[in-house]
Amino acid sequence: SRLTTKLFNEAMKNGKVVHSTFFIARIQSPAEALRISAVAPVKIAKTAALRNRTRRRIYAAIRPLLVEVPSKANIILIAKAPLLQNDDLGAVRDDIKALFVKAGLLR
């Protein structure tokens, strides 16, 4: 359920921006389905291995929340530097949930 390149570019261009402690989110709603992409910029993670691990952590944290999100939207989660200092997956999950509440995707 990841974004295609075309949908990613549309969400980056037209998506609503929402900030949290660990993420900047671009949310384009309504959409055909719920699709999510995680981005770990070179600015915060210099090596490809660190960027890949960061993306995998984001996907692992968001997996349990997917059943709670009733909205259909295209979501891009862009990692911020504080995410690399935090090893607690529960805190990342709570931050994503708070971000979705702030964006109006969850109650």
Coordinates of C-alpha atoms in Angstrom, one line a residue:
S1 CA 0.0 0.0 0.0
R2 CA 2.9 2.4 -0.8
L3 CA 2.6 5.4 -3.1
T4 CA 3.5 5.1 -6.7
T5 CA 5.9 7.7 -8.1
K6 CA 3.0 9.6 -9.7
L7 CA 0.9 9.7 -6.5
F8 CA 4.0 10.6 -4.5
N9 CA 4.7 13.6 -6.7
E10 CA 1.0 14.7 -6.5
A11 CA 1.0 14.4 -2.7
M12 CA 4.2 16.4 -2.4
K13 CA 2.8 19.1 -4.6
N14 CA -0.8 19.3 -3.4
G15 CA -0.7 17.7 0.0
K16 CA -1.6 19.4 3.3
V17 CA 1.5 19.7 5.6
V18 CA 1.2 18.6 9.2
H19 CA 4.2 18.6 11.7
S20 CA 5.0 16.5 14.7
T21 CA 8.0 15.8 16.9
F22 CA 9.4 13.1 14.6
F23 CA 7.8 13.7 11.2
I24 CA 6.6 16.1 8.6
A25 CA 3.6 14.7 6.8
R26 CA 2.1 15.5 3.5
I27 CA -1.5 14.3 3.3
Q28 CA -3.6 14.4 0.2
S29 CA -7.2 13.5 0.9
P30 CA -9.5 12.1 -0.5
A31 CA -7.8 9.4 -2.5
E32 CA -8.7 6.1 -4.0
A33 CA -7.2 4.1 -1.2
L34 CA -5.0 4.5 1.9
R35 CA -1.4 4.6 0.7
I36 CA 1.6 5.6 2.8
S37 CA 5.3 6.2 2.0
A38 CA 8.1 6.8 4.4
V39 CA 11.0 9.1 3.5
A40 CA 14.4 9.3 5.3
P41 CA 16.3 12.3 3.8
V42 CA 20.0 12.3 3.3
K43 CA 20.1 15.4 5.5
I44 CA 19.4 13.4 8.6
A45 CA 20.7 9.9 7.7
K46 CA 24.0 10.0 5.7
T47 CA 24.3 6.4 4.8
A48 CA 21.9 4.3 2.8
A49 CA 21.9 1.6 5.5
L50 CA 20.7 4.1 8.1
R51 CA 18.0 5.5 5.8
N52 CA 16.7 2.0 5.0
R53 CA 16.6 1.1 8.7
T54 CA 14.8 4.3 9.5
R55 CA 12.2 3.6 6.7
R56 CA 11.7 0.1 8.0
R57 CA 11.1 1.4 11.6
I58 CA 8.5 3.8 10.3
Y59 CA 6.7 1.1 8.4
A60 CA 6.8 -1.2 11.4
A61 CA 5.4 1.5 13.7
I62 CA 2.6 2.4 11.3
R63 CA 1.5 -1.2 10.6
P64 CA -0.8 -1.6 13.7
L65 CA -2.4 1.8 13.0
L66 CA -3.5 1.0 9.5
V67 CA -6.7 -0.8 10.7
E68 CA -7.7 2.3 12.7
V69 CA -7.5 4.8 9.8
P70 CA -10.9 4.8 8.1
S71 CA -9.9 7.6 5.7
K72 CA -8.6 7.0 2.2
A73 CA -5.6 9.3 1.7
N74 CA -2.1 9.5 0.2
I75 CA 0.3 10.1 3.1
I76 CA 4.0 10.8 3.0
L77 CA 5.9 10.6 6.3
I78 CA 9.2 12.5 6.2
A79 CA 11.5 11.7 9.1
K80 CA 13.0 14.5 11.2
A81 CA 16.4 14.2 13.0
P82 CA 14.9 13.5 16.5
L83 CA 13.6 10.2 15.1
L84 CA 17.2 8.8 14.9
Q85 CA 17.9 9.5 18.6
N86 CA 14.7 7.6 19.7
D87 CA 14.9 3.8 19.8
D88 CA 11.4 3.4 21.3
L89 CA 9.0 2.0 18.6
G90 CA 6.0 2.8 20.9
A91 CA 6.9 6.5 21.0
V92 CA 7.2 6.6 17.3
R93 CA 3.8 4.9 17.0
D94 CA 2.3 7.3 19.4
D95 CA 3.7 10.3 17.5
I96 CA 2.3 8.9 14.2
K97 CA -1.1 8.4 15.9
A98 CA -1.0 12.0 17.2
L99 CA -0.1 13.2 13.7
F100 CA -3.0 11.4 12.2
V101 CA -5.4 12.9 14.8
K102 CA -4.0 16.4 14.1
A103 CA -4.6 15.8 10.4
G104 CA -8.1 14.6 10.9
L105 CA -7.6 11.0 9.8
L106 CA -8.2 9.6 13.3
R107 CA -10.3 10.5 16.3

